[in-house]
PDB file of C-alpha atoms in Angstrom:
ATOM      1  CA  MET A  10      61.058  40.639 -35.997  1.00 85.00           C
ATOM      2  CA  PRO A  11      62.795  41.714 -32.784  1.00 82.00           C
ATOM      3  CA  GLN A  12      59.344  41.764 -31.143  1.00 86.00           C
ATOM      4  CA  VAL A  13      58.329  38.264 -32.677  1.00 87.00           C
ATOM      5  CA  THR A  14      61.522  36.651 -31.949  1.00 85.00           C
ATOM      6  CA  GLN A  15      61.515  37.911 -28.306  1.00 82.00           C
ATOM      7  CA  HIS A  16      57.656  36.668 -28.054  1.00 84.00           C
ATOM      8  CA  LEU A  17      58.777  33.190 -29.279  1.00 84.00           C
ATOM      9  CA  LEU A  18      61.589  32.949 -26.940  1.00 81.00           C
ATOM     10  CA  GLU A  19      58.848  33.454 -23.972  1.00 82.00           C
ATOM     11  CA  GLN A  20      56.693  30.719 -24.931  1.00 83.00           C
ATOM     12  CA  SER A  21      57.436  27.734 -22.546  1.00 76.00           C
ATOM     13  CA  HIS A  22      55.874  25.347 -24.883  1.00 80.00           C
ATOM     14  CA  LEU A  23      58.241  25.848 -27.594  1.00 80.00           C
ATOM     15  CA  TYR A  24      61.582  24.304 -27.896  1.00 81.00           C
ATOM     16  CA  VAL A  25      64.604  26.658 -28.823  1.00 79.00           C
ATOM     17  CA  SER A  26      67.985  25.024 -28.967  1.00 80.00           C
ATOM     18  CA  PRO A  27      70.211  26.416 -26.047  1.00 79.00           C
ATOM     19  CA  SER A  28      72.694  27.591 -28.891  1.00 83.00           C
ATOM     20  CA  ARG A  29      70.066  29.347 -30.976  1.00 86.00           C
ATOM     21  CA  ARG A  30      68.548  30.902 -27.975  1.00 86.00           C
ATOM     22  CA  TYR A  31      71.875  32.347 -27.005  1.00 86.00           C
ATOM     23  CA  ARG A  32      72.480  33.776 -30.579  1.00 89.00           C
ATOM     24  CA  LEU A  33      68.737  35.342 -30.601  1.00 89.00           C
ATOM     25  CA  GLU A  34      69.188  36.877 -27.281  1.00 89.00           C
ATOM     26  CA  ASP A  35      72.633  38.152 -28.145  1.00 88.00           C
ATOM     27  CA  LEU A  36      71.238  39.736 -31.329  1.00 88.00           C
ATOM     28  CA  LEU A  37      67.951  41.234 -29.133  1.00 88.00           C
ATOM     29  CA  TRP A  38      70.171  42.465 -26.130  1.00 86.00           C
ATOM     30  CA  GLU A  39      72.632  44.409 -28.167  1.00 83.00           C
ATOM     31  CA  GLU A  40      70.117  46.428 -29.697  1.00 79.00           C
ATOM     32  CA  ASP A  41      69.691  48.333 -26.269  1.00 77.00           C
ATOM     33  CA  ALA A  42      73.400  49.371 -26.913  1.00 76.00           C
ATOM     34  CA  PRO A  43      74.664  48.259 -23.334  1.00 81.00           C
ATOM     35  CA  PRO A  44      77.270  49.934 -21.610  1.00 87.00           C
ATOM     36  CA  GLU A  45      80.992  48.247 -22.393  1.00 91.00           C
ATOM     37  CA  ILE A  46      82.515  45.895 -19.895  1.00 93.00           C
ATOM     38  CA  PRO A  47      86.100  45.858 -20.698  1.00 93.00           C
ATOM     39  CA  LYS A  48      87.846  42.433 -20.674  1.00 94.00           C
ATOM     40  CA  LYS A  49      90.284  43.363 -17.903  1.00 94.00           C
ATOM     41  CA  ALA A  50      87.322  44.457 -15.544  1.00 94.00           C
ATOM     42  CA  ARG A  51      85.893  41.375 -15.978  1.00 95.00           C
ATOM     43  CA  ARG A  52      88.615  39.286 -15.215  1.00 96.00           C
ATOM     44  CA  GLU A  53      89.719  41.333 -12.193  1.00 95.00           C
ATOM     45  CA  LEU A  54      86.185  41.420 -10.654  1.00 95.00           C
ATOM     46  CA  ALA A  55      86.007  37.542 -11.330  1.00 96.00           C
ATOM     47  CA  ARG A  56      89.278  37.172  -9.131  1.00 96.00           C
ATOM     48  CA  ALA A  57      87.823  39.488  -6.375  1.00 96.00           C
ATOM     49  CA  LEU A  58      84.742  37.308  -5.922  1.00 96.00           C
ATOM     50  CA  ASP A  59      84.268  34.428  -3.572  1.00 94.00           C
ATOM     51  CA  LEU A  60      82.612  31.496  -5.505  1.00 93.00           C
ATOM     52  CA  SER A  61      81.867  29.736  -1.991  1.00 92.00           C
ATOM     53  CA  GLU A  62      79.743  33.024  -1.307  1.00 93.00           C
ATOM     54  CA  LEU A  63      77.899  33.083  -4.680  1.00 93.00           C
ATOM     55  CA  ALA A  64      77.144  29.545  -4.784  1.00 90.00           C
ATOM     56  CA  GLN A  65      75.762  29.080  -1.224  1.00 90.00           C
ATOM     57  CA  HIS A  66      72.331  28.003  -2.805  1.00 92.00           C
ATOM     58  CA  HIS A  67      73.052  25.369  -5.363  1.00 90.00           C
ATOM     59  CA  ASP A  68      69.651  25.068  -7.152  1.00 92.00           C
ATOM     60  CA  ARG A  69      69.367  28.827  -7.306  1.00 94.00           C
ATOM     61  CA  PHE A  70      72.993  29.259  -8.698  1.00 93.00           C
ATOM     62  CA  MET A  71      72.637  26.685 -11.478  1.00 91.00           C
ATOM     63  CA  ARG A  72      69.352  28.078 -12.708  1.00 92.00           C
ATOM     64  CA  LEU A  73      70.958  31.209 -12.950  1.00 94.00           C
ATOM     65  CA  LEU A  74      73.962  29.600 -14.875  1.00 92.00           C
ATOM     66  CA  GLU A  75      71.606  27.692 -17.150  1.00 90.00           C
ATOM     67  CA  ARG A  76      69.707  30.721 -17.850  1.00 90.00           C
ATOM     68  CA  PHE A  77      72.775  32.872 -19.352  1.00 92.00           C
ATOM     69  CA  TRP A  78      75.051  30.045 -20.425  1.00 90.00           C
ATOM     70  CA  ILE A  79      75.046  26.939 -22.306  1.00 83.00           C
ATOM     71  CA  ALA A  80      75.367  24.356 -19.514  1.00 70.00           C
ATOM     72  CA  GLU A  81      74.717  21.422 -21.308  1.00 65.00           C
ATOM     73  CA  ASP A  82      77.638  22.045 -24.193  1.00 57.00           C
ATOM     74  CA  SER A  83      80.397  19.471 -23.861  1.00 45.00           C
ATOM     75  CA  GLY A  84      82.759  21.434 -25.614  1.00 51.00           C
ATOM     76  CA  LEU A  85      83.271  18.249 -27.898  1.00 46.00           C
ATOM     77  CA  SER A  86      83.416  18.445 -31.564  1.00 48.00           C
ATOM     78  CA  PHE A  87      81.178  16.575 -33.667  1.00 48.00           C
ATOM     79  CA  ALA A  88      83.636  13.868 -34.265  1.00 49.00           C
ATOM     80  CA  GLU A  89      84.478  13.508 -30.701  1.00 44.00           C
ATOM     81  CA  LEU A  90      80.792  13.633 -29.343  1.00 46.00           C
ATOM     82  CA  GLY A  91      79.887  10.896 -32.123  1.00 49.00           C
ATOM     83  CA  GLY A  92      82.909   8.581 -30.975  1.00 48.00           C
ATOM     84  CA  LEU A  93      81.717   8.776 -27.480  1.00 45.00           C
ATOM     85  CA  LEU A  94      77.997   7.993 -28.494  1.00 48.00           C
ATOM     86  CA  LEU A  95      78.989   5.123 -30.587  1.00 53.00           C
ATOM     87  CA  ASN A  96      80.722   3.607 -27.375  1.00 52.00           C
ATOM     88  CA  GLY A  97      77.648   4.143 -25.302  1.00 53.00           C
ATOM     89  CA  MET A  98      79.306   7.103 -23.088  1.00 56.00           C
ATOM     90  CA  ARG A  99      77.661  10.142 -22.208  1.00 59.00           C
ATOM     91  CA  PRO A 100      79.750  13.194 -22.887  1.00 64.00           C
ATOM     92  CA  VAL A 101      80.759  15.358 -20.097  1.00 70.00           C
ATOM     93  CA  THR A 102      78.888  18.507 -20.098  1.00 80.00           C
ATOM     94  CA  LEU A 103      79.564  22.000 -18.540  1.00 82.00           C
ATOM     95  CA  ARG A 104      76.945  21.464 -15.930  1.00 85.00           C
ATOM     96  CA  ASP A 105      78.889  18.171 -14.950  1.00 85.00           C
ATOM     97  CA  ARG A 106      82.164  20.139 -14.527  1.00 86.00           C
ATOM     98  CA  ILE A 107      80.309  22.745 -12.658  1.00 88.00           C
ATOM     99  CA  GLU A 108      78.730  20.135 -10.528  1.00 88.00           C
ATOM    100  CA  ARG A 109      82.346  18.433  -9.786  1.00 87.00           C
ATOM    101  CA  TYR A 110      84.747  21.323  -9.317  1.00 87.00           C
ATOM    102  CA  ALA A 111      82.097  23.979  -7.955  1.00 84.00           C
ATOM    103  CA  PHE A 112      80.521  22.201  -5.698  1.00 86.00           C
ATOM    104  CA  ARG A 113      81.667  18.460  -4.708  1.00 86.00           C
ATOM    105  CA  ASN A 114      85.219  19.498  -4.575  1.00 84.00           C
ATOM    106  CA  LEU A 115      85.360  22.770  -2.880  1.00 80.00           C
ATOM    107  CA  GLY A 116      88.201  24.917  -3.750  1.00 82.00           C
ATOM    108  CA  ASP A 117      89.202  23.297  -6.854  1.00 89.00           C
ATOM    109  CA  TRP A 118      87.658  26.232  -9.234  1.00 92.00           C
ATOM    110  CA  SER A 119      87.819  29.745  -8.321  1.00 94.00           C
ATOM    111  CA  THR A 120      85.250  32.405  -9.746  1.00 95.00           C
ATOM    112  CA  GLU A 121      87.764  33.231 -12.510  1.00 95.00           C
ATOM    113  CA  ASP A 122      87.852  29.586 -13.490  1.00 94.00           C
ATOM    114  CA  LEU A 123      84.121  29.384 -13.441  1.00 94.00           C
ATOM    115  CA  PHE A 124      83.706  32.558 -15.669  1.00 95.00           C
ATOM    116  CA  ASP A 125      86.548  31.126 -17.800  1.00 94.00           C
ATOM    117  CA  ASN A 126      84.319  28.238 -18.695  1.00 92.00           C
ATOM    118  CA  LEU A 127      81.322  30.067 -19.094  1.00 92.00           C
ATOM    119  CA  GLY A 128      82.575  32.069 -21.613  1.00 93.00           C
ATOM    120  CA  ALA A 129      81.795  35.268 -19.593  1.00 94.00           C
ATOM    121  CA  PHE A 130      85.163  37.094 -20.676  1.00 95.00           C
ATOM    122  CA  GLU A 131      84.166  36.666 -24.364  1.00 94.00           C
ATOM    123  CA  ALA A 132      80.589  37.159 -23.998  1.00 93.00           C
ATOM    124  CA  GLY A 133      78.477  40.087 -25.044  1.00 93.00           C
ATOM    125  CA  ASP A 134      78.282  43.274 -22.635  1.00 94.00           C
ATOM    126  CA  ALA A 135      74.486  42.727 -22.743  1.00 93.00           C
ATOM    127  CA  ARG A 136      74.636  39.434 -21.601  1.00 94.00           C
ATOM    128  CA  LEU A 137      77.351  39.740 -18.947  1.00 95.00           C
ATOM    129  CA  ALA A 138      75.309  42.602 -17.524  1.00 94.00           C
ATOM    130  CA  ARG A 139      72.380  40.464 -17.137  1.00 94.00           C
ATOM    131  CA  PHE A 140      74.558  37.691 -15.603  1.00 96.00           C
ATOM    132  CA  LEU A 141      75.809  40.231 -13.027  1.00 96.00           C
ATOM    133  CA  GLU A 142      72.730  41.613 -12.150  1.00 96.00           C
ATOM    134  CA  GLY A 143      71.096  37.997 -11.695  1.00 96.00           C
ATOM    135  CA  LEU A 144      74.031  37.172  -9.602  1.00 96.00           C
ATOM    136  CA  VAL A 145      73.604  40.144  -6.843  1.00 96.00           C
ATOM    137  CA  SER A 146      69.950  39.142  -7.209  1.00 96.00           C
ATOM    138  CA  ALA A 147      67.658  38.044  -4.282  1.00 94.00           C
ATOM    139  CA  ASP A 148      66.962  34.867  -6.357  1.00 94.00           C
ATOM    140  CA  VAL A 149      70.670  34.083  -5.603  1.00 95.00           C
ATOM    141  CA  LEU A 150      71.857  35.608  -2.680  1.00 94.00           C
ATOM    142  CA  LEU A 151      69.411  35.539   0.127  1.00 93.00           C
ATOM    143  CA  ASP A 152      71.057  37.896   2.473  1.00 93.00           C
ATOM    144  CA  GLU A 153      71.274  41.597   1.813  1.00 94.00           C
ATOM    145  CA  HIS A 154      74.548  42.202   3.447  1.00 95.00           C
ATOM    146  CA  LEU A 155      75.992  39.847   0.905  1.00 95.00           C
ATOM    147  CA  GLN A 156      73.999  41.395  -2.051  1.00 95.00           C
ATOM    148  CA  GLU A 157      75.663  44.953  -0.886  1.00 95.00           C
ATOM    149  CA  LYS A 158      79.251  43.415  -0.361  1.00 95.00           C
ATOM    150  CA  THR A 159      79.129  41.627  -3.700  1.00 96.00           C
ATOM    151  CA  VAL A 160      78.171  44.621  -5.277  1.00 95.00           C
ATOM    152  CA  SER A 161      80.575  46.685  -3.678  1.00 95.00           C
ATOM    153  CA  THR A 162      83.198  44.258  -4.813  1.00 96.00           C
ATOM    154  CA  ILE A 163      82.081  44.190  -8.298  1.00 96.00           C
ATOM    155  CA  ASN A 164      81.545  47.902  -8.553  1.00 95.00           C
ATOM    156  CA  GLY A 165      85.272  48.253  -7.293  1.00 93.00           C
ATOM    157  CA  HIS A 166      86.254  46.900 -10.913  1.00 93.00           C
ATOM    158  CA  LEU A 167      83.609  48.412 -12.909  1.00 93.00           C
ATOM    159  CA  THR A 168      83.749  51.760 -11.820  1.00 90.00           C
ATOM    160  CA  ALA A 169      86.668  53.103 -13.840  1.00 88.00           C
ATOM    161  CA  ALA A 170      85.103  51.699 -16.904  1.00 88.00           C
ATOM    162  CA  GLY A 171      82.062  54.157 -16.363  1.00 90.00           C
ATOM    163  CA  VAL A 172      79.789  51.335 -15.147  1.00 92.00           C
ATOM    164  CA  GLU A 173      78.299  50.488 -11.981  1.00 93.00           C
ATOM    165  CA  LEU A 174      75.632  47.857 -10.353  1.00 94.00           C
ATOM    166  CA  ARG A 175      72.977  50.680  -9.009  1.00 92.00           C
ATOM    167  CA  VAL A 176      70.073  50.100  -6.891  1.00 92.00           C
ATOM    168  CA  THR A 177      66.815  50.543  -9.165  1.00 90.00           C
ATOM    169  CA  GLY A 178      64.013  48.781  -7.297  1.00 90.00           C
ATOM    170  CA  ASN A 179      62.847  46.584  -4.821  1.00 89.00           C
ATOM    171  CA  ASP A 180      61.711  42.536  -4.784  1.00 90.00           C
ATOM    172  CA  GLY A 181      60.089  41.923  -1.677  1.00 89.00           C
ATOM    173  CA  GLY A 182      62.304  43.841   0.477  1.00 91.00           C
ATOM    174  CA  TYR A 183      65.311  42.845  -1.052  1.00 93.00           C
ATOM    175  CA  PRO A 184      67.227  45.887  -3.221  1.00 94.00           C
ATOM    176  CA  VAL A 185      67.266  45.055  -7.099  1.00 94.00           C
ATOM    177  CA  PHE A 186      70.703  46.408  -8.810  1.00 95.00           C
ATOM    178  CA  THR A 187      70.956  47.096 -12.286  1.00 93.00           C
ATOM    179  CA  VAL A 188      74.005  47.825 -14.429  1.00 93.00           C
ATOM    180  CA  VAL A 189      74.018  51.173 -15.730  1.00 91.00           C
ATOM    181  CA  SER A 190      76.481  53.750 -17.481  1.00 88.00           C
ATOM    182  CA  THR A 191      78.009  56.401 -14.857  1.00 84.00           C
ATOM    183  CA  ARG A 192      78.430  58.562 -18.102  1.00 76.00           C
ATOM    184  CA  LEU A 193      74.632  59.056 -18.806  1.00 62.00           C
ATOM    185  CA  PRO A 194      73.466  62.708 -19.902  1.00 56.00           C
ATOM    186  CA  GLY A 195      72.184  63.390 -16.251  1.00 53.00           C
ATOM    187  CA  ASN A 196      75.602  62.531 -14.860  1.00 50.00           C
ATOM    188  CA  ARG A 197      77.826  64.635 -17.052  1.00 52.00           C
ATOM    189  CA  ARG A 198      78.444  68.528 -16.867  1.00 51.00           C
ATOM    190  CA  PRO A 199      76.641  70.610 -19.162  1.00 53.00           C
ATOM    191  CA  LYS A 200      78.896  72.350 -22.191  1.00 55.00           C
ATOM    192  CA  ASN A 201      78.603  75.731 -23.376  1.00 58.00           C
ATOM    193  CA  ILE A 202      80.091  77.123 -26.747  1.00 56.00           C
ATOM    194  CA  ILE A 203      81.810  80.347 -26.721  1.00 57.00           C
ATOM    195  CA  PHE A 204      82.886  81.625 -30.358  1.00 58.00           C
ATOM    196  CA  ALA A 205      86.262  83.632 -29.549  1.00 65.00           C
ATOM    197  CA  SER A 206      86.742  84.841 -32.928  1.00 63.00           C
ATOM    198  CA  PHE A 207      85.096  86.452 -36.184  1.00 64.00           C
ATOM    199  CA  THR A 208      84.912  82.673 -37.846  1.00 72.00           C
ATOM    200  CA  LYS A 209      82.556  80.508 -36.810  1.00 73.00           C
ATOM    201  CA  PRO A 210      84.272  76.960 -35.848  1.00 72.00           C
ATOM    202  CA  ASP A 211      83.467  73.680 -37.471  1.00 77.00           C
ATOM    203  CA  ILE A 212      81.528  71.414 -34.914  1.00 75.00           C
ATOM    204  CA  ARG A 213      80.995  67.942 -35.091  1.00 77.00           C
ATOM    205  CA  PHE A 214      78.600  66.077 -32.610  1.00 73.00           C
ATOM    206  CA  GLN A 215      79.996  62.876 -31.177  1.00 69.00           C
ATOM    207  CA  SER A 216      76.958  62.332 -29.110  1.00 65.00           C
ATOM    208  CA  SER A 217      73.549  63.957 -30.173  1.00 59.00           C
ATOM    209  CA  VAL A 218      72.057  62.239 -27.082  1.00 59.00           C
ATOM    210  CA  ASP A 219      74.250  64.110 -24.630  1.00 60.00           C
ATOM    211  CA  ASN A 220      75.169  66.907 -26.725  1.00 63.00           C
ATOM    212  CA  ASP A 221      78.982  65.871 -26.610  1.00 69.00           C
ATOM    213  CA  ILE A 222      80.828  68.208 -29.213  1.00 72.00           C
ATOM    214  CA  GLU A 223      84.083  68.271 -31.075  1.00 76.00           C
ATOM    215  CA  ILE A 224      85.636  71.481 -32.374  1.00 73.00           C
ATOM    216  CA  VAL A 225      87.173  70.671 -35.762  1.00 74.00           C
ATOM    217  CA  GLY A 226      89.237  72.550 -38.046  1.00 70.00           C
ATOM    218  CA  GLY A 227      90.392  75.956 -37.420  1.00 69.00           C
ATOM    219  CA  ASN A 228      92.304  77.340 -34.621  1.00 69.00           C
ATOM    220  CA  PRO A 229      91.564  75.636 -31.264  1.00 65.00           C
ATOM    221  CA  ASP A 230      92.744  78.438 -29.128  1.00 70.00           C
ATOM    222  CA  ASP A 231      89.918  80.473 -30.701  1.00 71.00           C
ATOM    223  CA  THR A 232      86.876  78.336 -29.230  1.00 69.00           C
ATOM    224  CA  LEU A 233      86.589  77.932 -25.422  1.00 67.00           C
ATOM    225  CA  VAL A 234      84.579  74.780 -24.526  1.00 64.00           C
TER     226      VAL A 234
END
């Protein structure tokens, strides 16, 4: 089912409502067990980013937002929406608010305000990671120095959580950044178990991927890790 769903979402001729696409993408992406990005780190990095730098290229920036967030959502209840439509009025969407506060009236919104309205502080880790990767990509930031500066700012708040944006490729001369865990097996020190008693201790594997172990039961002083 995941492969079929992914295939359907990639069909340009097949319409899937933004809200349904959003839910399906979250289900698919969470299967990859993305690294956790705590809410505190999200808010702090949003406060540190300069929205005017990120949104230098209006169309490119809006395409990124529309790719990962529901920009046409009005945020109104069904009753409120119905009332507007009956009166021949078009509801104000998130895209409308972004156009007004992030572009026409520069300075009205900070990056934190934008993230808040997008729902980035409550979004799944996989969605936010992909959004950050897109935010620092050459499709949005057309200057390599600005890419590196933005990545450095974001990593300053992600590193403490064991996550970082790392160069993983090249796109026509521009670096490609991917959100990765700094706690991967290759980045951890190996562990050895030394039995310092005649009794074999009880061992529990917290992670079978990186052999992260925990000694349970017995005298902890009898075992060296």
